[in-house]
Amino acid sequence: METNEKYHQPVMGGEVVEYLVHDPSGIYIDGTCGNGGHSRLIIENLSDRGRIICCDLDPRMLESAKRRNMEVAERIKYLHCGYHQAADHLESEDRPIAGFLLDLGISSMQLQEGYGFAFMTDNPLDMRFDPESDLTAADIVNQYPLQELKKIFKEYGELSQAGPIAHAIVNARKESRIETTFQLRDILTSFFKKDRLNKGLAQAAQALRIAVNNELENIKKGLRSLTGLLQSGGRFVVVSYHSLEDRIVKNYIRTYSRESGLPPDLEEVLETREFRLQPLFKKALTPTSQEIENNPRARSAKLRAAAKV
Ligand SMILES: C[S@@+](CC[C@H](N)C(=O)[O-])C[C@H]1O[C@@H](n2cnc3c(N)ncnc32)[C@H](O)[C@@H]1O
C-alpha cells in the first residue's frame, strides 16, 4: 500500500476541535477513525491525561491510522468495530466519555485504493467497509429482486432513472454474473448524459455502498448508543456528506432537544427519551471557500454538534 500522506486532510478540522474538545483531560471516541487525521488533531488539543478511542469497520484504515499516529500511540486505543457497536467493546477504564466524533461516509483512501467502491478502476464489486462482513455489492446486484434494487438506487442514490437501471441490471445478470466495477459501469453508462456521467456513477456507487454497509441504520443506532455513553455535558460532532445522512443527524438533535412541537409520530419520544440534547448552534456549519479550494472533498460537508444535558 502507498504512503497515506496524500489522504490527510481532515475535513473541517478546526471546527471539529472547537466544538468537540471541551474537557482537555477527557476520553474521546473517534467513531470513524479513517486515516486518523481528526484523531491526531483532537489529541493535539488534549492535555497529557486526555485519550482517544478510535473505531473503524475497515481494518485497513485502522492500520493506516496506526502508521500515521505512531508518535502518539500510547494515547490511542484502536477498536475494529462499528461506532454503532462501540458500547459493547468499551471497558470500564474507557468511561466516562467526554465526546465523540462521526466523520461519516468513505475516506479518499478507500475510494482510490482497489477496494471496489468506485468505477474509476476495475476491481471486484465489493464495497464492504469491513472485509469480514458477509454482503458485497456483487451479492446485491446479482441476487436482490428488481423492486429492491430500484428502491436502493432511488432512495440511497436519489437517481430518477432508478427503475430502468434496476431493469437493466436484472437483464444483464441473466446473461452472466456481474462481478466487477467495470461490468456494472458498462451497464450504467447509457443512463447518464456525458456531462452527468461521473456524478451519476458516483450516486449509483453511493447507493450500493449505503446498502452494503447498512449505513443509515448505523447512524441512527450509533447516535443513540454513543450519546448514551457521554458524561453529562459531553458533546458530539457529526460531519456528513449528503442529505440522507444530514437529515438523520438534524432530526436526531431536534427530537432530543425540543420540549414540544414534534410531529405526532415523534411525540412519544418526548416521554421516553433517556437524555436531552442542547444543539451547539442552529444551522449546520459548512467549510470555508478556502478549505474547499484546498480540499475539494470537503465541498459537500455539513457539520452539526450538540451537548448532552
Ligand atoms: C470519511 S472517513 C473518516 C476520515 C477520518 N476522519 C480521518 O481524518 O482520516 C469515514 C470512515 O468511517 C468508516 N466507517 C464507516 N461506517 C462506519 C461504522 N458504522 N463504524 C465505524 N467506522 C465506519 C469508514 O471505513 C471510513 O474509514
mmCIF file of C-alpha atoms and ligand atoms in Angstrom:
data_model
loop_
_atom_site.group_PDB
_atom_site.id
_atom_site.type_symbol
_atom_site.label_atom_id
_atom_site.label_comp_id
_atom_site.label_asym_id
_atom_site.label_seq_id
_atom_site.Cartn_x
_atom_site.Cartn_y
_atom_site.Cartn_z
ATOM 1 C CA MET A 1 0.000 0.000 0.000
ATOM 2 C CA GLU A 2 1.190 3.501 -0.781
ATOM 3 C CA THR A 3 2.050 6.047 1.844
ATOM 4 C CA ASN A 4 -1.099 7.535 3.315
ATOM 5 C CA GLU A 5 0.280 11.107 3.435
ATOM 6 C CA LYS A 6 -1.802 12.195 0.466
ATOM 7 C CA TYR A 7 -5.037 11.304 2.229
ATOM 8 C CA HIS A 8 -4.535 13.518 5.283
ATOM 9 C CA GLN A 9 -6.779 16.474 5.205
ATOM 10 C CA PRO A 10 -9.296 16.156 7.997
ATOM 11 C CA VAL A 11 -12.466 17.915 6.862
ATOM 12 C CA MET A 12 -13.434 20.977 8.941
ATOM 13 C CA GLY A 13 -10.711 20.027 11.431
ATOM 14 C CA GLY A 14 -10.688 23.419 13.184
ATOM 15 C CA GLU A 15 -14.448 23.376 13.712
ATOM 16 C CA VAL A 16 -14.384 19.739 14.886
ATOM 17 C CA VAL A 17 -11.858 20.565 17.607
ATOM 18 C CA GLU A 18 -13.578 23.813 18.562
ATOM 19 C CA TYR A 19 -16.946 22.177 19.224
ATOM 20 C CA LEU A 20 -15.834 18.753 20.427
ATOM 21 C CA VAL A 21 -12.967 19.355 22.842
ATOM 22 C CA HIS A 22 -14.493 20.947 25.947
ATOM 23 C CA ASP A 23 -12.568 18.870 28.521
ATOM 24 C CA PRO A 24 -8.862 18.523 27.606
ATOM 25 C CA SER A 25 -8.279 15.646 30.035
ATOM 26 C CA GLY A 26 -11.285 13.651 28.866
ATOM 27 C CA ILE A 27 -11.695 10.436 26.864
ATOM 28 C CA TYR A 28 -12.981 10.956 23.319
ATOM 29 C CA ILE A 29 -14.257 8.480 20.748
ATOM 30 C CA ASP A 30 -13.396 8.943 17.091
ATOM 31 C CA GLY A 31 -16.106 6.644 15.733
ATOM 32 C CA THR A 32 -14.870 6.814 12.130
ATOM 33 C CA CYS A 33 -11.098 6.757 12.521
ATOM 34 C CA GLY A 34 -10.178 6.505 8.824
ATOM 35 C CA ASN A 35 -6.582 7.666 8.407
ATOM 36 C CA GLY A 36 -6.642 9.165 11.880
ATOM 37 C CA GLY A 37 -6.423 12.774 10.706
ATOM 38 C CA HIS A 38 -9.147 14.048 13.032
ATOM 39 C CA SER A 39 -7.886 11.832 15.864
ATOM 40 C CA ARG A 40 -4.474 13.439 15.596
ATOM 41 C CA LEU A 41 -5.942 16.923 15.715
ATOM 42 C CA ILE A 42 -8.066 16.037 18.732
ATOM 43 C CA ILE A 43 -5.080 14.567 20.609
ATOM 44 C CA GLU A 44 -3.018 17.652 19.887
ATOM 45 C CA ASN A 45 -5.699 19.660 21.670
ATOM 46 C CA LEU A 46 -5.879 17.446 24.765
ATOM 47 C CA SER A 47 -3.756 17.582 27.899
ATOM 48 C CA ASP A 48 -1.374 14.716 28.746
ATOM 49 C CA ARG A 49 -4.224 12.954 30.527
ATOM 50 C CA GLY A 50 -6.620 13.078 27.577
ATOM 51 C CA ARG A 51 -7.081 9.933 25.453
ATOM 52 C CA ILE A 52 -8.868 8.821 22.365
ATOM 53 C CA ILE A 53 -10.588 5.602 21.309
ATOM 54 C CA CYS A 54 -10.655 5.042 17.551
ATOM 55 C CA CYS A 55 -13.191 2.750 15.886
ATOM 56 C CA ASP A 56 -13.407 1.749 12.257
ATOM 57 C CA LEU A 57 -15.151 -1.088 10.465
ATOM 58 C CA ASP A 58 -12.278 -1.215 7.991
ATOM 59 C CA PRO A 59 -9.111 -2.796 9.456
ATOM 60 C CA ARG A 60 -7.088 -1.378 6.520
ATOM 61 C CA MET A 61 -7.982 2.115 7.737
ATOM 62 C CA LEU A 62 -7.011 1.296 11.309
ATOM 63 C CA GLU A 63 -3.600 0.097 10.077
ATOM 64 C CA SER A 64 -3.206 3.320 8.120
ATOM 65 C CA ALA A 65 -4.131 5.420 11.182
ATOM 66 C CA LYS A 66 -1.691 3.452 13.363
ATOM 67 C CA ARG A 67 1.140 4.254 10.959
ATOM 68 C CA ARG A 68 0.059 7.886 10.754
ATOM 69 C CA ASN A 69 -0.191 8.392 14.507
ATOM 70 C CA MET A 70 2.685 6.230 15.725
ATOM 71 C CA GLU A 71 4.199 9.060 17.812
ATOM 72 C CA VAL A 72 1.084 9.295 19.960
ATOM 73 C CA ALA A 73 0.301 5.566 20.023
ATOM 74 C CA GLU A 74 0.126 5.324 23.827
ATOM 75 C CA ARG A 75 -2.748 7.833 23.875
ATOM 76 C CA ILE A 76 -4.879 5.883 21.388
ATOM 77 C CA LYS A 77 -6.868 2.676 21.719
ATOM 78 C CA TYR A 78 -7.964 1.107 18.419
ATOM 79 C CA LEU A 79 -11.146 -0.921 18.088
ATOM 80 C CA HIS A 80 -12.041 -2.846 14.969
ATOM 81 C CA CYS A 81 -15.785 -2.377 15.212
ATOM 82 C CA GLY A 82 -18.579 -0.130 14.040
ATOM 83 C CA TYR A 83 -19.195 3.037 16.039
ATOM 84 C CA HIS A 84 -22.741 1.695 16.444
ATOM 85 C CA GLN A 85 -21.219 -1.306 18.260
ATOM 86 C CA ALA A 86 -18.642 0.623 20.312
ATOM 87 C CA ALA A 87 -20.645 0.477 23.529
ATOM 88 C CA ASP A 88 -20.186 -3.325 23.574
ATOM 89 C CA HIS A 89 -16.395 -3.061 23.166
ATOM 90 C CA LEU A 90 -15.536 -0.488 25.835
ATOM 91 C CA GLU A 91 -14.036 -1.452 29.159
ATOM 92 C CA SER A 92 -14.733 0.264 32.475
ATOM 93 C CA GLU A 93 -11.487 2.306 32.251
ATOM 94 C CA ASP A 94 -12.752 3.740 28.927
ATOM 95 C CA ARG A 95 -15.539 5.690 30.591
ATOM 96 C CA PRO A 96 -16.945 8.267 31.039
ATOM 97 C CA ILE A 97 -16.806 9.627 27.507
ATOM 98 C CA ALA A 98 -16.302 13.366 27.108
ATOM 99 C CA GLY A 99 -17.224 13.455 23.438
ATOM 100 C CA PHE A 100 -17.484 11.592 20.161
ATOM 101 C CA LEU A 101 -16.913 12.425 16.528
ATOM 102 C CA LEU A 102 -18.504 10.836 13.476
ATOM 103 C CA ASP A 103 -16.996 11.866 10.146
ATOM 104 C CA LEU A 104 -19.416 9.881 8.019
ATOM 105 C CA GLY A 105 -19.104 8.105 4.715
ATOM 106 C CA ILE A 106 -15.996 6.962 2.945
ATOM 107 C CA SER A 107 -12.368 8.047 3.020
ATOM 108 C CA SER A 108 -10.377 9.119 -0.050
ATOM 109 C CA MET A 109 -8.107 6.145 0.516
ATOM 110 C CA GLN A 110 -10.985 3.673 0.331
ATOM 111 C CA LEU A 111 -12.181 5.313 -2.887
ATOM 112 C CA GLN A 112 -8.787 5.375 -4.528
ATOM 113 C CA GLU A 113 -7.341 2.036 -3.491
ATOM 114 C CA GLY A 114 -8.652 -1.129 -5.153
ATOM 115 C CA TYR A 115 -11.480 -1.783 -2.686
ATOM 116 C CA GLY A 116 -14.220 -1.780 -5.337
ATOM 117 C CA PHE A 117 -16.014 1.333 -4.055
ATOM 118 C CA ALA A 118 -15.806 3.379 -7.264
ATOM 119 C CA PHE A 119 -15.948 2.968 -11.029
ATOM 120 C CA MET A 120 -12.627 4.670 -11.849
ATOM 121 C CA THR A 121 -10.620 1.425 -11.900
ATOM 122 C CA ASP A 122 -11.610 -2.184 -12.498
ATOM 123 C CA ASN A 123 -11.927 -4.153 -9.262
ATOM 124 C CA PRO A 124 -14.136 -6.834 -7.760
ATOM 125 C CA LEU A 125 -17.519 -5.267 -6.967
ATOM 126 C CA ASP A 126 -17.112 -5.308 -3.204
ATOM 127 C CA MET A 127 -17.859 -2.028 -1.310
ATOM 128 C CA ARG A 128 -17.658 -3.558 2.169
ATOM 129 C CA PHE A 129 -16.040 -1.350 4.792
ATOM 130 C CA ASP A 130 -15.412 -4.497 6.770
ATOM 131 C CA PRO A 131 -13.898 -7.201 4.524
ATOM 132 C CA GLU A 132 -15.084 -9.784 7.076
ATOM 133 C CA SER A 133 -18.766 -8.930 6.688
ATOM 134 C CA ASP A 134 -20.987 -11.133 4.537
ATOM 135 C CA LEU A 135 -22.758 -8.942 1.990
ATOM 136 C CA THR A 136 -20.931 -7.468 -1.031
ATOM 137 C CA ALA A 137 -22.188 -5.119 -3.742
ATOM 138 C CA ALA A 138 -21.900 -8.058 -6.172
ATOM 139 C CA ASP A 139 -24.295 -10.056 -3.969
ATOM 140 C CA ILE A 140 -26.799 -7.199 -4.105
ATOM 141 C CA VAL A 141 -26.723 -6.638 -7.864
ATOM 142 C CA ASN A 142 -26.819 -10.373 -8.618
ATOM 143 C CA GLN A 143 -29.362 -11.506 -6.048
ATOM 144 C CA TYR A 144 -31.731 -8.745 -4.990
ATOM 145 C CA PRO A 145 -35.184 -8.662 -6.610
ATOM 146 C CA LEU A 146 -35.961 -5.910 -9.116
ATOM 147 C CA GLN A 147 -38.073 -3.798 -6.734
ATOM 148 C CA GLU A 148 -35.411 -3.901 -4.040
ATOM 149 C CA LEU A 149 -32.740 -2.745 -6.499
ATOM 150 C CA LYS A 150 -34.996 0.063 -7.682
ATOM 151 C CA LYS A 151 -35.556 1.189 -4.082
ATOM 152 C CA ILE A 152 -31.809 1.245 -3.381
ATOM 153 C CA PHE A 153 -30.973 3.412 -6.412
ATOM 154 C CA LYS A 154 -33.950 5.705 -5.793
ATOM 155 C CA GLU A 155 -33.694 6.172 -2.040
ATOM 156 C CA TYR A 156 -29.954 5.944 -1.437
ATOM 157 C CA GLY A 157 -28.716 7.277 -4.776
ATOM 158 C CA GLU A 158 -31.561 9.734 -5.390
ATOM 159 C CA LEU A 159 -31.477 8.646 -9.046
ATOM 160 C CA SER A 160 -34.546 9.461 -11.157
ATOM 161 C CA GLN A 161 -33.620 6.576 -13.533
ATOM 162 C CA ALA A 162 -33.708 4.012 -10.689
ATOM 163 C CA GLY A 163 -36.400 1.839 -12.344
ATOM 164 C CA PRO A 164 -34.722 1.478 -15.752
ATOM 165 C CA ILE A 165 -31.337 0.967 -14.066
ATOM 166 C CA ALA A 166 -32.732 -1.862 -11.944
ATOM 167 C CA HIS A 167 -34.304 -3.454 -15.057
ATOM 168 C CA ALA A 168 -31.009 -3.244 -16.949
ATOM 169 C CA ILE A 169 -29.146 -4.937 -14.099
ATOM 170 C CA VAL A 170 -31.699 -7.738 -13.856
ATOM 171 C CA ASN A 171 -31.496 -8.307 -17.639
ATOM 172 C CA ALA A 172 -27.703 -8.237 -17.679
ATOM 173 C CA ARG A 173 -27.344 -10.734 -14.842
ATOM 174 C CA LYS A 174 -29.441 -13.254 -16.793
ATOM 175 C CA GLU A 175 -26.556 -13.363 -19.284
ATOM 176 C CA SER A 176 -23.705 -13.541 -16.771
ATOM 177 C CA ARG A 177 -22.950 -12.709 -13.146
ATOM 178 C CA ILE A 178 -21.877 -9.094 -12.575
ATOM 179 C CA GLU A 179 -18.576 -9.424 -10.722
ATOM 180 C CA THR A 180 -16.592 -6.227 -11.346
ATOM 181 C CA THR A 181 -16.903 -2.464 -11.122
ATOM 182 C CA PHE A 182 -16.333 -2.125 -14.886
ATOM 183 C CA GLN A 183 -19.065 -4.668 -15.717
ATOM 184 C CA LEU A 184 -21.531 -2.619 -13.677
ATOM 185 C CA ARG A 185 -20.207 0.658 -15.064
ATOM 186 C CA ASP A 186 -20.878 -0.613 -18.610
ATOM 187 C CA ILE A 187 -24.493 -1.338 -17.670
ATOM 188 C CA LEU A 188 -24.996 2.074 -16.023
ATOM 189 C CA THR A 189 -23.208 4.333 -18.520
ATOM 190 C CA SER A 190 -26.040 4.638 -21.061
ATOM 191 C CA PHE A 191 -28.397 6.066 -18.414
ATOM 192 C CA PHE A 192 -26.436 9.292 -17.968
ATOM 193 C CA LYS A 193 -25.663 12.140 -20.339
ATOM 194 C CA LYS A 194 -21.961 12.556 -20.967
ATOM 195 C CA ASP A 195 -21.617 15.672 -18.806
ATOM 196 C CA ARG A 196 -23.518 13.959 -15.956
ATOM 197 C CA LEU A 197 -21.811 10.584 -16.215
ATOM 198 C CA ASN A 198 -19.347 10.933 -13.346
ATOM 199 C CA LYS A 199 -21.974 12.357 -10.998
ATOM 200 C CA GLY A 200 -24.497 9.651 -11.975
ATOM 201 C CA LEU A 201 -21.957 6.868 -11.444
ATOM 202 C CA ALA A 202 -20.967 8.364 -8.088
ATOM 203 C CA GLN A 203 -24.624 8.426 -6.999
ATOM 204 C CA ALA A 204 -25.095 4.794 -8.086
ATOM 205 C CA ALA A 205 -21.948 3.789 -6.170
ATOM 206 C CA GLN A 206 -23.150 5.716 -3.113
ATOM 207 C CA ALA A 207 -26.486 3.886 -3.246
ATOM 208 C CA LEU A 208 -24.866 0.452 -3.311
ATOM 209 C CA ARG A 209 -22.323 1.371 -0.627
ATOM 210 C CA ILE A 210 -25.077 2.562 1.725
ATOM 211 C CA ALA A 211 -26.991 -0.687 1.172
ATOM 212 C CA VAL A 212 -23.945 -2.958 1.547
ATOM 213 C CA ASN A 213 -22.896 -1.336 4.824
ATOM 214 C CA ASN A 214 -26.346 -0.564 6.245
ATOM 215 C CA GLU A 215 -25.074 2.969 6.722
ATOM 216 C CA LEU A 216 -28.238 4.882 7.515
ATOM 217 C CA GLU A 217 -29.400 2.441 10.187
ATOM 218 C CA ASN A 218 -25.908 2.513 11.702
ATOM 219 C CA ILE A 219 -26.060 6.301 12.009
ATOM 220 C CA LYS A 220 -29.402 6.136 13.835
ATOM 221 C CA LYS A 221 -28.251 3.370 16.152
ATOM 222 C CA GLY A 222 -24.787 4.870 16.675
ATOM 223 C CA LEU A 223 -26.024 8.340 17.598
ATOM 224 C CA ARG A 224 -28.291 6.973 20.306
ATOM 225 C CA SER A 225 -25.880 4.440 21.770
ATOM 226 C CA LEU A 226 -22.854 6.766 21.752
ATOM 227 C CA THR A 227 -24.840 9.631 23.296
ATOM 228 C CA GLY A 228 -25.847 7.152 25.989
ATOM 229 C CA LEU A 229 -22.144 6.791 26.857
ATOM 230 C CA LEU A 230 -21.500 10.541 27.169
ATOM 231 C CA GLN A 231 -20.944 12.134 30.541
ATOM 232 C CA SER A 232 -23.332 14.943 31.407
ATOM 233 C CA GLY A 233 -22.195 17.976 29.391
ATOM 234 C CA GLY A 234 -20.408 15.648 26.942
ATOM 235 C CA ARG A 235 -20.516 16.631 23.296
ATOM 236 C CA PHE A 236 -20.680 15.164 19.844
ATOM 237 C CA VAL A 237 -19.818 16.447 16.398
ATOM 238 C CA VAL A 238 -21.039 14.844 13.165
ATOM 239 C CA VAL A 239 -19.740 15.685 9.703
ATOM 240 C CA SER A 240 -21.984 14.406 6.908
ATOM 241 C CA TYR A 241 -21.622 14.496 3.145
ATOM 242 C CA HIS A 242 -25.104 14.099 1.689
ATOM 243 C CA SER A 243 -28.649 14.991 2.597
ATOM 244 C CA LEU A 244 -29.653 11.454 3.645
ATOM 245 C CA GLU A 245 -27.006 11.460 6.363
ATOM 246 C CA ASP A 246 -27.523 15.066 7.399
ATOM 247 C CA ARG A 247 -31.300 14.632 7.700
ATOM 248 C CA ILE A 248 -30.837 11.824 10.222
ATOM 249 C CA VAL A 249 -28.438 13.908 12.337
ATOM 250 C CA LYS A 250 -30.634 17.017 12.157
ATOM 251 C CA ASN A 251 -33.785 15.094 13.132
ATOM 252 C CA TYR A 252 -31.963 13.332 15.941
ATOM 253 C CA ILE A 253 -30.772 16.583 17.500
ATOM 254 C CA ARG A 254 -34.195 18.136 17.002
ATOM 255 C CA THR A 255 -36.075 15.203 18.505
ATOM 256 C CA TYR A 256 -33.867 15.049 21.575
ATOM 257 C CA SER A 257 -33.667 18.786 22.190
ATOM 258 C CA ARG A 258 -37.229 20.019 21.738
ATOM 259 C CA GLU A 259 -39.637 20.279 24.642
ATOM 260 C CA SER A 260 -42.694 20.269 22.392
ATOM 261 C CA GLY A 261 -43.794 20.800 18.829
ATOM 262 C CA LEU A 262 -42.635 17.482 17.408
ATOM 263 C CA PRO A 263 -44.659 15.758 14.695
ATOM 264 C CA PRO A 264 -47.242 13.321 16.176
ATOM 265 C CA ASP A 265 -45.194 10.224 15.294
ATOM 266 C CA LEU A 266 -42.300 11.541 17.414
ATOM 267 C CA GLU A 267 -44.325 12.884 20.369
ATOM 268 C CA GLU A 268 -43.784 9.567 22.139
ATOM 269 C CA VAL A 269 -40.006 10.160 22.192
ATOM 270 C CA LEU A 270 -40.543 13.194 24.439
ATOM 271 C CA GLU A 271 -41.822 10.905 27.199
ATOM 272 C CA THR A 272 -39.394 8.027 26.751
ATOM 273 C CA ARG A 273 -36.100 9.702 25.871
ATOM 274 C CA GLU A 274 -33.309 8.802 28.250
ATOM 275 C CA PHE A 275 -31.320 12.046 27.776
ATOM 276 C CA ARG A 276 -31.738 15.504 26.351
ATOM 277 C CA LEU A 277 -29.560 17.374 23.862
ATOM 278 C CA GLN A 278 -28.618 21.009 23.507
ATOM 279 C CA PRO A 279 -27.611 21.956 19.953
ATOM 280 C CA LEU A 280 -24.370 23.970 19.989
ATOM 281 C CA PHE A 281 -25.614 26.114 17.072
ATOM 282 C CA LYS A 282 -28.703 26.211 14.927
ATOM 283 C CA LYS A 283 -27.829 25.825 11.252
ATOM 284 C CA ALA A 284 -25.302 23.253 10.039
ATOM 285 C CA LEU A 285 -21.809 24.671 9.529
ATOM 286 C CA THR A 286 -20.142 24.323 6.123
ATOM 287 C CA PRO A 287 -16.461 24.587 5.123
ATOM 288 C CA THR A 288 -14.906 27.900 4.142
ATOM 289 C CA SER A 289 -14.315 28.532 0.446
ATOM 290 C CA GLN A 290 -10.597 28.340 1.163
ATOM 291 C CA GLU A 291 -10.906 24.852 2.626
ATOM 292 C CA ILE A 292 -12.959 23.729 -0.382
ATOM 293 C CA GLU A 293 -10.293 25.100 -2.690
ATOM 294 C CA ASN A 294 -7.553 23.199 -0.847
ATOM 295 C CA ASN A 295 -9.596 20.042 -0.368
ATOM 296 C CA PRO A 296 -12.468 19.618 -2.881
ATOM 297 C CA ARG A 297 -13.666 16.558 -0.952
ATOM 298 C CA ALA A 298 -14.881 18.970 1.741
ATOM 299 C CA ARG A 299 -17.313 20.757 -0.573
ATOM 300 C CA SER A 300 -20.459 18.883 0.461
ATOM 301 C CA ALA A 301 -19.628 18.661 4.177
ATOM 302 C CA LYS A 302 -22.105 19.747 6.833
ATOM 303 C CA LEU A 303 -21.192 19.817 10.489
ATOM 304 C CA ARG A 304 -23.641 19.588 13.386
ATOM 305 C CA ALA A 305 -22.852 19.432 17.092
ATOM 306 C CA ALA A 306 -24.750 19.043 20.348
ATOM 307 C CA ALA A 307 -24.165 18.573 24.068
ATOM 308 C CA LYS A 308 -25.857 16.053 26.354
ATOM 309 C CA VAL A 309 -27.699 17.800 29.172
HETATM 310 C C1 LIG B 1 -14.685 9.942 5.991
HETATM 311 S S1 LIG B 1 -13.787 8.601 6.614
HETATM 312 C C2 LIG B 1 -13.083 9.238 8.101
HETATM 313 C C3 LIG B 1 -11.825 10.015 7.898
HETATM 314 C C4 LIG B 1 -11.160 10.414 9.207
HETATM 315 N N1 LIG B 1 -11.973 11.330 9.961
HETATM 316 C C5 LIG B 1 -9.767 10.989 9.004
HETATM 317 O O1 LIG B 1 -9.498 12.102 9.473
HETATM 318 O O2 LIG B 1 -8.948 10.321 8.391
HETATM 319 C C6 LIG B 1 -15.021 7.546 7.217
HETATM 320 C C7 LIG B 1 -14.522 6.259 7.859
HETATM 321 O O3 LIG B 1 -15.603 5.689 8.567
HETATM 322 C C8 LIG B 1 -15.535 4.292 8.471
HETATM 323 N N2 LIG B 1 -16.890 3.791 8.772
HETATM 324 C C9 LIG B 1 -17.993 3.819 8.001
HETATM 325 N N3 LIG B 1 -19.044 3.337 8.674
HETATM 326 C C10 LIG B 1 -18.600 3.012 9.914
HETATM 327 C C11 LIG B 1 -19.209 2.492 11.087
HETATM 328 N N4 LIG B 1 -20.505 2.196 11.151
HETATM 329 N N5 LIG B 1 -18.429 2.325 12.173
HETATM 330 C C12 LIG B 1 -17.094 2.613 12.146
HETATM 331 N N6 LIG B 1 -16.474 3.103 11.066
HETATM 332 C C13 LIG B 1 -17.223 3.311 9.974
HETATM 333 C C14 LIG B 1 -15.020 4.047 7.083
HETATM 334 O O4 LIG B 1 -14.416 2.776 6.985
HETATM 335 C C15 LIG B 1 -14.019 5.210 6.909
HETATM 336 O O5 LIG B 1 -12.729 4.806 7.263
#
